[in-house]
mmCIF file of C-alpha atoms and ligand atoms in Angstrom:
data_model
loop_
_atom_site.group_PDB
_atom_site.id
_atom_site.type_symbol
_atom_site.label_atom_id
_atom_site.label_comp_id
_atom_site.label_asym_id
_atom_site.label_seq_id
_atom_site.Cartn_x
_atom_site.Cartn_y
_atom_site.Cartn_z
ATOM 1 C CA MET A 8 -19.853 -23.055 -29.428
ATOM 2 C CA SER A 9 -21.441 -19.689 -28.667
ATOM 3 C CA GLN A 10 -20.751 -16.525 -30.618
ATOM 4 C CA LEU A 11 -18.597 -14.889 -27.936
ATOM 5 C CA ASP A 12 -16.932 -17.877 -26.263
ATOM 6 C CA GLY A 13 -13.667 -16.854 -24.624
ATOM 7 C CA LYS A 14 -14.143 -13.136 -25.267
ATOM 8 C CA ARG A 15 -13.501 -10.757 -22.382
ATOM 9 C CA VAL A 16 -15.971 -7.856 -22.320
ATOM 10 C CA VAL A 17 -15.953 -4.711 -20.172
ATOM 11 C CA ILE A 18 -19.196 -2.746 -19.818
ATOM 12 C CA THR A 19 -19.194 0.508 -17.853
ATOM 13 C CA GLY A 20 -22.439 1.418 -16.119
ATOM 14 C CA GLY A 21 -23.432 -2.248 -16.082
ATOM 15 C CA GLY A 22 -25.431 -2.128 -12.850
ATOM 16 C CA SER A 23 -28.675 -0.968 -14.450
ATOM 17 C CA GLY A 24 -30.584 -0.200 -17.640
ATOM 18 C CA ILE A 25 -28.889 -0.801 -20.977
ATOM 19 C CA GLY A 26 -25.576 -1.891 -19.435
ATOM 20 C CA ALA A 27 -27.225 -4.535 -17.253
ATOM 21 C CA ASP A 28 -29.180 -5.882 -20.230
ATOM 22 C CA MET A 29 -25.985 -6.051 -22.296
ATOM 23 C CA ALA A 30 -24.119 -7.820 -19.484
ATOM 24 C CA GLN A 31 -26.663 -10.622 -19.347
ATOM 25 C CA ALA A 32 -26.906 -11.024 -23.132
ATOM 26 C CA PHE A 33 -23.136 -11.021 -23.644
ATOM 27 C CA ALA A 34 -22.697 -13.569 -20.840
ATOM 28 C CA GLU A 35 -25.411 -15.755 -22.383
ATOM 29 C CA ALA A 36 -23.533 -15.514 -25.705
ATOM 30 C CA GLY A 37 -20.486 -17.062 -24.009
ATOM 31 C CA ALA A 38 -18.458 -13.998 -23.029
ATOM 32 C CA ASP A 39 -16.648 -13.358 -19.781
ATOM 33 C CA VAL A 40 -18.207 -10.025 -18.731
ATOM 34 C CA VAL A 41 -16.919 -7.416 -16.279
ATOM 35 C CA ILE A 42 -19.353 -4.653 -15.351
ATOM 36 C CA THR A 43 -18.431 -1.439 -13.592
ATOM 37 C CA GLY A 44 -20.143 1.467 -11.869
ATOM 38 C CA ARG A 45 -19.866 3.558 -8.713
ATOM 39 C CA ARG A 46 -22.367 1.641 -6.552
ATOM 40 C CA GLY A 47 -21.498 -1.905 -5.526
ATOM 41 C CA GLY A 48 -25.079 -2.972 -4.726
ATOM 42 C CA PRO A 49 -26.593 -2.880 -8.228
ATOM 43 C CA LEU A 50 -23.425 -4.351 -9.741
ATOM 44 C CA GLU A 51 -23.544 -7.276 -7.320
ATOM 45 C CA GLU A 52 -27.194 -7.867 -8.170
ATOM 46 C CA VAL A 53 -26.525 -7.988 -11.932
ATOM 47 C CA ALA A 54 -23.442 -10.175 -11.450
ATOM 48 C CA ALA A 55 -25.582 -12.672 -9.506
ATOM 49 C CA ARG A 56 -27.702 -13.248 -12.637
ATOM 50 C CA HIS A 57 -24.980 -15.179 -14.494
ATOM 51 C CA PRO A 58 -21.768 -16.960 -13.415
ATOM 52 C CA SER A 59 -19.792 -15.281 -16.227
ATOM 53 C CA ILE A 60 -20.528 -11.764 -14.961
ATOM 54 C CA SER A 61 -18.164 -10.191 -12.430
ATOM 55 C CA TYR A 62 -17.946 -6.604 -11.297
ATOM 56 C CA ALA A 63 -15.582 -3.852 -10.177
ATOM 57 C CA VAL A 64 -16.435 -0.534 -8.578
ATOM 58 C CA ALA A 65 -14.877 2.200 -10.729
ATOM 59 C CA ASP A 66 -15.860 5.764 -11.577
ATOM 60 C CA VAL A 67 -15.448 6.525 -15.295
ATOM 61 C CA THR A 68 -14.584 10.148 -14.537
ATOM 62 C CA GLN A 69 -11.537 9.153 -12.467
ATOM 63 C CA GLU A 70 -8.407 8.513 -14.492
ATOM 64 C CA ASP A 71 -6.826 6.374 -11.750
ATOM 65 C CA ASP A 72 -9.941 4.199 -11.440
ATOM 66 C CA MET A 73 -10.027 3.472 -15.156
ATOM 67 C CA ALA A 74 -6.278 2.925 -15.465
ATOM 68 C CA SER A 75 -6.168 0.465 -12.560
ATOM 69 C CA LEU A 76 -9.317 -1.332 -13.736
ATOM 70 C CA PHE A 77 -7.790 -2.168 -17.122
ATOM 71 C CA GLU A 78 -4.346 -2.823 -15.637
ATOM 72 C CA HIS A 79 -5.962 -5.393 -13.357
ATOM 73 C CA LEU A 80 -7.982 -6.983 -16.193
ATOM 74 C CA GLY A 81 -5.158 -7.315 -18.719
ATOM 75 C CA GLU A 82 -6.131 -8.045 -22.336
ATOM 76 C CA VAL A 83 -9.719 -7.472 -23.408
ATOM 77 C CA ASP A 84 -11.741 -8.110 -26.575
ATOM 78 C CA ILE A 85 -14.745 -5.800 -26.294
ATOM 79 C CA VAL A 86 -15.079 -2.508 -24.414
ATOM 80 C CA ILE A 87 -18.477 -0.843 -24.118
ATOM 81 C CA ALA A 88 -18.367 2.714 -22.761
ATOM 82 C CA ASN A 89 -21.967 2.851 -21.615
ATOM 83 C CA ALA A 90 -21.967 4.761 -18.309
ATOM 84 C CA GLY A 91 -23.776 8.061 -18.514
ATOM 85 C CA ALA A 92 -26.213 10.407 -16.819
ATOM 86 C CA ALA A 93 -28.701 13.043 -17.948
ATOM 87 C CA GLU A 94 -29.576 16.165 -15.976
ATOM 88 C CA SER A 95 -31.880 18.804 -17.390
ATOM 89 C CA ALA A 96 -32.309 22.570 -17.057
ATOM 90 C CA PRO A 97 -32.827 25.485 -19.420
ATOM 91 C CA LEU A 98 -29.403 26.640 -20.625
ATOM 92 C CA ILE A 99 -29.821 30.029 -18.996
ATOM 93 C CA ARG A 100 -30.173 28.336 -15.591
ATOM 94 C CA THR A 101 -27.447 25.733 -16.158
ATOM 95 C CA GLU A 102 -24.723 26.147 -13.564
ATOM 96 C CA LEU A 103 -21.099 25.635 -14.587
ATOM 97 C CA GLU A 104 -20.921 22.695 -12.174
ATOM 98 C CA GLN A 105 -23.794 20.924 -13.905
ATOM 99 C CA TRP A 106 -22.194 21.556 -17.311
ATOM 100 C CA GLN A 107 -18.922 20.091 -16.066
ATOM 101 C CA ARG A 108 -20.638 17.109 -14.421
ATOM 102 C CA MET A 109 -22.385 16.204 -17.680
ATOM 103 C CA LEU A 110 -19.205 16.534 -19.747
ATOM 104 C CA GLU A 111 -17.182 14.544 -17.225
ATOM 105 C CA VAL A 112 -19.441 11.516 -17.029
ATOM 106 C CA ASN A 113 -20.730 11.466 -20.616
ATOM 107 C CA LEU A 114 -17.641 12.549 -22.563
ATOM 108 C CA THR A 115 -14.485 12.385 -20.430
ATOM 109 C CA GLY A 116 -15.683 9.042 -19.048
ATOM 110 C CA VAL A 117 -15.940 7.643 -22.585
ATOM 111 C CA PHE A 118 -12.515 9.043 -23.465
ATOM 112 C CA LEU A 119 -10.886 7.397 -20.429
ATOM 113 C CA THR A 120 -12.707 4.105 -20.996
ATOM 114 C CA LEU A 121 -11.802 3.891 -24.686
ATOM 115 C CA ARG A 122 -8.206 5.053 -24.152
ATOM 116 C CA GLU A 123 -7.500 2.506 -21.417
ATOM 117 C CA GLY A 124 -9.433 -0.193 -23.269
ATOM 118 C CA LEU A 125 -7.558 0.439 -26.503
ATOM 119 C CA LYS A 126 -4.228 -0.066 -24.727
ATOM 120 C CA ARG A 127 -5.239 -3.633 -23.918
ATOM 121 C CA LEU A 128 -7.460 -4.518 -26.879
ATOM 122 C CA ARG A 129 -6.673 -7.791 -28.606
ATOM 123 C CA ASP A 130 -6.716 -8.128 -32.405
ATOM 124 C CA GLY A 131 -10.273 -8.434 -33.637
ATOM 125 C CA GLY A 132 -11.349 -6.149 -30.783
ATOM 126 C CA ARG A 133 -14.436 -3.973 -30.651
ATOM 127 C CA LEU A 134 -14.853 -0.571 -28.999
ATOM 128 C CA ILE A 135 -18.413 0.677 -28.588
ATOM 129 C CA ALA A 136 -19.607 3.952 -27.061
ATOM 130 C CA VAL A 137 -23.228 4.312 -26.041
ATOM 131 C CA ALA A 138 -23.952 7.856 -27.227
ATOM 132 C CA SER A 139 -27.561 8.878 -27.946
ATOM 133 C CA THR A 140 -29.744 10.467 -30.584
ATOM 134 C CA ALA A 141 -28.717 13.516 -28.502
ATOM 135 C CA GLY A 142 -25.343 12.993 -30.197
ATOM 136 C CA LEU A 143 -26.965 13.496 -33.599
ATOM 137 C CA LYS A 144 -29.566 16.229 -33.012
ATOM 138 C CA GLY A 145 -30.558 18.808 -30.427
ATOM 139 C CA TYR A 146 -33.075 18.408 -27.590
ATOM 140 C CA PRO A 147 -34.308 21.270 -25.404
ATOM 141 C CA TYR A 148 -33.210 21.622 -21.738
ATOM 142 C CA VAL A 149 -30.294 19.166 -21.987
ATOM 143 C CA ALA A 150 -27.608 21.266 -23.696
ATOM 144 C CA PRO A 151 -24.681 19.852 -21.638
ATOM 145 C CA TYR A 152 -25.857 16.267 -22.258
ATOM 146 C CA CYS A 153 -26.327 16.976 -25.996
ATOM 147 C CA ALA A 154 -22.930 18.663 -26.232
ATOM 148 C CA ALA A 155 -21.280 15.706 -24.483
ATOM 149 C CA LYS A 156 -23.028 13.120 -26.672
ATOM 150 C CA HIS A 157 -22.143 15.045 -29.858
ATOM 151 C CA GLY A 158 -18.600 14.960 -28.462
ATOM 152 C CA VAL A 159 -18.777 11.178 -28.093
ATOM 153 C CA VAL A 160 -19.750 10.825 -31.746
ATOM 154 C CA GLY A 161 -16.827 13.076 -32.728
ATOM 155 C CA LEU A 162 -14.446 11.113 -30.517
ATOM 156 C CA VAL A 163 -15.542 7.828 -32.110
ATOM 157 C CA ARG A 164 -15.166 9.204 -35.639
ATOM 158 C CA ALA A 165 -11.690 10.566 -34.878
ATOM 159 C CA LEU A 166 -10.525 7.350 -33.219
ATOM 160 C CA ALA A 167 -11.899 5.342 -36.148
ATOM 161 C CA GLN A 168 -9.593 7.285 -38.454
ATOM 162 C CA GLU A 169 -6.642 6.695 -36.128
ATOM 163 C CA VAL A 170 -7.062 2.934 -35.956
ATOM 164 C CA ALA A 171 -8.199 2.419 -39.557
ATOM 165 C CA GLY A 172 -6.490 -0.569 -41.127
ATOM 166 C CA ARG A 173 -5.991 -2.326 -37.797
ATOM 167 C CA ASP A 174 -8.091 -5.371 -36.996
ATOM 168 C CA ILE A 175 -10.367 -3.470 -34.588
ATOM 169 C CA THR A 176 -13.511 -1.358 -34.914
ATOM 170 C CA VAL A 177 -14.974 1.546 -32.964
ATOM 171 C CA ASN A 178 -18.596 2.660 -33.259
ATOM 172 C CA ALA A 179 -21.207 4.685 -31.404
ATOM 173 C CA LEU A 180 -24.731 3.518 -30.608
ATOM 174 C CA CYS A 181 -27.346 6.287 -30.611
ATOM 175 C CA PRO A 182 -30.538 5.141 -28.896
ATOM 176 C CA GLY A 183 -33.585 7.353 -28.693
ATOM 177 C CA PHE A 184 -35.497 7.503 -25.387
ATOM 178 C CA THR A 185 -35.110 4.011 -23.918
ATOM 179 C CA GLU A 186 -36.991 2.396 -21.035
ATOM 180 C CA THR A 187 -34.412 2.475 -18.234
ATOM 181 C CA PRO A 188 -33.931 4.108 -14.808
ATOM 182 C CA LEU A 189 -32.377 7.114 -16.606
ATOM 183 C CA LEU A 190 -35.643 7.661 -18.481
ATOM 184 C CA GLU A 191 -37.613 7.346 -15.243
ATOM 185 C CA ALA A 192 -35.373 10.020 -13.678
ATOM 186 C CA SER A 193 -36.104 12.323 -16.648
ATOM 187 C CA VAL A 194 -39.837 11.669 -16.236
ATOM 188 C CA ALA A 195 -39.589 12.513 -12.512
ATOM 189 C CA THR A 196 -37.809 15.792 -13.321
ATOM 190 C CA ILE A 197 -40.486 16.791 -15.841
ATOM 191 C CA VAL A 198 -43.216 15.948 -13.325
ATOM 192 C CA ALA A 199 -41.497 18.017 -10.623
ATOM 193 C CA LYS A 200 -40.818 20.999 -12.870
ATOM 194 C CA THR A 201 -43.981 21.172 -15.002
ATOM 195 C CA GLY A 202 -46.760 19.579 -12.976
ATOM 196 C CA GLN A 203 -47.436 17.077 -15.787
ATOM 197 C CA THR A 204 -48.368 13.549 -14.741
ATOM 198 C CA ALA A 205 -45.767 10.808 -15.187
ATOM 199 C CA GLU A 206 -47.913 9.358 -17.986
ATOM 200 C CA GLN A 207 -48.005 12.698 -19.815
ATOM 201 C CA ALA A 208 -44.265 13.175 -19.401
ATOM 202 C CA ARG A 209 -43.510 9.644 -20.636
ATOM 203 C CA ALA A 210 -45.881 10.066 -23.596
ATOM 204 C CA HIS A 211 -44.154 13.311 -24.534
ATOM 205 C CA LEU A 212 -40.659 11.782 -24.465
ATOM 206 C CA GLN A 213 -41.893 8.763 -26.383
ATOM 207 C CA SER A 214 -43.459 10.982 -29.066
ATOM 208 C CA THR A 215 -40.087 12.618 -29.749
ATOM 209 C CA ASN A 216 -38.605 9.278 -30.823
ATOM 210 C CA PRO A 217 -38.923 9.026 -34.624
ATOM 211 C CA GLY A 218 -40.627 5.639 -34.200
ATOM 212 C CA GLY A 219 -43.202 7.120 -31.793
ATOM 213 C CA ARG A 220 -42.430 4.521 -29.120
ATOM 214 C CA LEU A 221 -39.827 3.964 -26.451
ATOM 215 C CA VAL A 222 -36.780 1.895 -27.373
ATOM 216 C CA GLN A 223 -36.162 -1.256 -25.308
ATOM 217 C CA PRO A 224 -32.714 -1.975 -23.810
ATOM 218 C CA ALA A 225 -32.731 -5.315 -25.677
ATOM 219 C CA GLU A 226 -32.806 -3.418 -28.982
ATOM 220 C CA VAL A 227 -29.631 -1.551 -28.058
ATOM 221 C CA THR A 228 -28.055 -4.785 -26.827
ATOM 222 C CA ALA A 229 -28.892 -6.554 -30.098
ATOM 223 C CA THR A 230 -27.050 -3.860 -32.052
ATOM 224 C CA ALA A 231 -24.002 -4.182 -29.789
ATOM 225 C CA LEU A 232 -24.023 -7.971 -30.212
ATOM 226 C CA TRP A 233 -24.224 -7.549 -33.978
ATOM 227 C CA LEU A 234 -21.239 -5.161 -33.942
ATOM 228 C CA CYS A 235 -19.304 -7.846 -32.049
ATOM 229 C CA GLY A 236 -20.318 -10.607 -34.434
ATOM 230 C CA PRO A 237 -18.036 -12.301 -36.944
ATOM 231 C CA HIS A 238 -19.226 -10.373 -40.016
ATOM 232 C CA SER A 239 -19.261 -6.806 -38.661
ATOM 233 C CA GLY A 240 -15.595 -5.951 -39.160
ATOM 234 C CA ALA A 241 -16.475 -3.500 -41.947
ATOM 235 C CA ILE A 242 -18.755 -1.415 -39.691
ATOM 236 C CA HIS A 243 -16.369 1.209 -38.410
ATOM 237 C CA GLY A 244 -16.608 4.846 -37.286
ATOM 238 C CA GLN A 245 -20.403 4.809 -37.424
ATOM 239 C CA ALA A 246 -22.982 6.506 -35.220
ATOM 240 C CA ILE A 247 -25.920 4.109 -35.421
ATOM 241 C CA SER A 248 -29.342 5.501 -34.601
ATOM 242 C CA ILE A 249 -31.571 3.085 -32.669
ATOM 243 C CA SER A 250 -34.713 5.151 -32.503
ATOM 244 C CA GLY A 251 -37.277 3.722 -34.876
ATOM 245 C CA GLY A 252 -36.590 6.185 -37.654
ATOM 246 C CA GLU A 253 -34.364 8.791 -39.191
ATOM 247 C CA THR A 254 -32.664 10.995 -36.599
HETATM 248 P P1 NAP B 311 -29.024 4.027 -16.199
HETATM 249 O O1 NAP B 311 -29.829 2.830 -15.907
HETATM 250 O O2 NAP B 311 -29.131 5.207 -15.308
HETATM 251 O O3 NAP B 311 -27.510 3.565 -16.328
HETATM 252 C C1 NAP B 311 -26.417 4.430 -16.229
HETATM 253 C C2 NAP B 311 -25.324 3.684 -15.504
HETATM 254 O O4 NAP B 311 -24.139 4.487 -15.525
HETATM 255 C C3 NAP B 311 -25.668 3.389 -14.063
HETATM 256 O O5 NAP B 311 -25.538 2.003 -13.838
HETATM 257 C C4 NAP B 311 -24.652 4.181 -13.254
HETATM 258 O O6 NAP B 311 -24.227 3.443 -12.123
HETATM 259 C C5 NAP B 311 -23.526 4.363 -14.254
HETATM 260 N N1 NAP B 311 -22.751 5.573 -13.995
HETATM 261 C C6 NAP B 311 -23.211 6.843 -13.880
HETATM 262 N N2 NAP B 311 -22.204 7.678 -13.594
HETATM 263 C C7 NAP B 311 -21.077 6.903 -13.530
HETATM 264 C C8 NAP B 311 -19.726 7.167 -13.245
HETATM 265 N N3 NAP B 311 -19.294 8.404 -12.989
HETATM 266 N N4 NAP B 311 -18.851 6.135 -13.267
HETATM 267 C C9 NAP B 311 -19.268 4.891 -13.529
HETATM 268 N N5 NAP B 311 -20.539 4.567 -13.795
HETATM 269 C C10 NAP B 311 -21.436 5.573 -13.782
HETATM 270 O O7 NAP B 311 -29.370 4.583 -17.650
HETATM 271 P P2 NAP B 311 -29.296 3.954 -19.114
HETATM 272 O O8 NAP B 311 -30.420 4.557 -19.851
HETATM 273 O O9 NAP B 311 -29.131 2.480 -19.104
HETATM 274 O O10 NAP B 311 -27.966 4.653 -19.654
HETATM 275 C C11 NAP B 311 -26.895 3.947 -20.281
HETATM 276 C C12 NAP B 311 -26.342 4.829 -21.404
HETATM 277 O O11 NAP B 311 -27.343 4.982 -22.400
HETATM 278 C C13 NAP B 311 -25.957 6.238 -20.961
HETATM 279 O O12 NAP B 311 -24.747 6.626 -21.575
HETATM 280 C C14 NAP B 311 -27.099 7.093 -21.502
HETATM 281 O O13 NAP B 311 -26.725 8.425 -21.742
HETATM 282 C C15 NAP B 311 -27.421 6.331 -22.773
HETATM 283 N N6 NAP B 311 -28.733 6.611 -23.338
HETATM 284 C C16 NAP B 311 -29.866 6.411 -22.596
HETATM 285 C C17 NAP B 311 -31.089 6.702 -23.159
HETATM 286 C C18 NAP B 311 -32.390 6.527 -22.389
HETATM 287 O O14 NAP B 311 -33.411 7.111 -22.809
HETATM 288 N N7 NAP B 311 -32.431 5.744 -21.331
HETATM 289 C C19 NAP B 311 -31.166 7.189 -24.476
HETATM 290 C C20 NAP B 311 -29.989 7.368 -25.186
HETATM 291 C C21 NAP B 311 -28.766 7.076 -24.620
HETATM 292 P P3 NAP B 311 -23.714 4.166 -10.783
HETATM 293 O O15 NAP B 311 -24.685 5.261 -10.488
HETATM 294 O O16 NAP B 311 -23.701 3.090 -9.769
HETATM 295 O O17 NAP B 311 -22.338 4.669 -11.079
#
């Protein structure tokens, strides 16, 4: 019997990067995995990798999307609020729309995912939010993203207090720069705005991780799997840095 046999898992933003890696690993561990995102194509591609992965198109910023997703799914065991996006600009040139976009996808999206998930979470359930080291410290040129990710850590800590004593846990994962399409988009922005080469931009981002190297999606996935394991019920309300060092 596998570790997660019979468990129903929802992963938002499962069509790429960390979410796609988690989907495969959770399915291989025996879970029945549902991935979501806005674009059907990448979701379909990830779902084709394992018979226990299915997908639904849903936007985490839309209350109706998230409510009907969980209504359709019924009871769930593990909810991973992973969807997110990172746009960069100096604060002084950050438009209100960009600020709102970053808060909506990175913070409101987590709120809606965890709220709807909690309504249908079975005993022994696990709620996980993929925050970031940007939820624990500041980074230049991404103030809205940092503010949203700090908000995610606060949301997780508050919810942990609310559900304390119940047979469920809620935690935040805080990866440093991780090799995914989101990182490649950040590299492309730096190249476009500074004239650095992609190699220079990547080396710079990598050097800001305490471990001096990029994190791999599998390292984030392994932490999520551990949180969902049989002996992790006492890990609750934590913001776990996955960055190779102290954040
Ligand atoms: P990614 O490959 O770009 O994945 C982000 C996913 O979120 C995409 O599949 C995207 O799919 C989905 N998404 C974006 N907006 C959405 C929306 N409104 N509704 C539903 N889904 C949406 O990047 P990633 O690095 O794996 O990111 C996963 C999480 O890790 C994010 O929360 C990110 O902030 C966090 N993180 C990443 C890093 C890093 O360096 N890569 C570091 C720390 C934390 P659609 O576009 O199809 O919707």
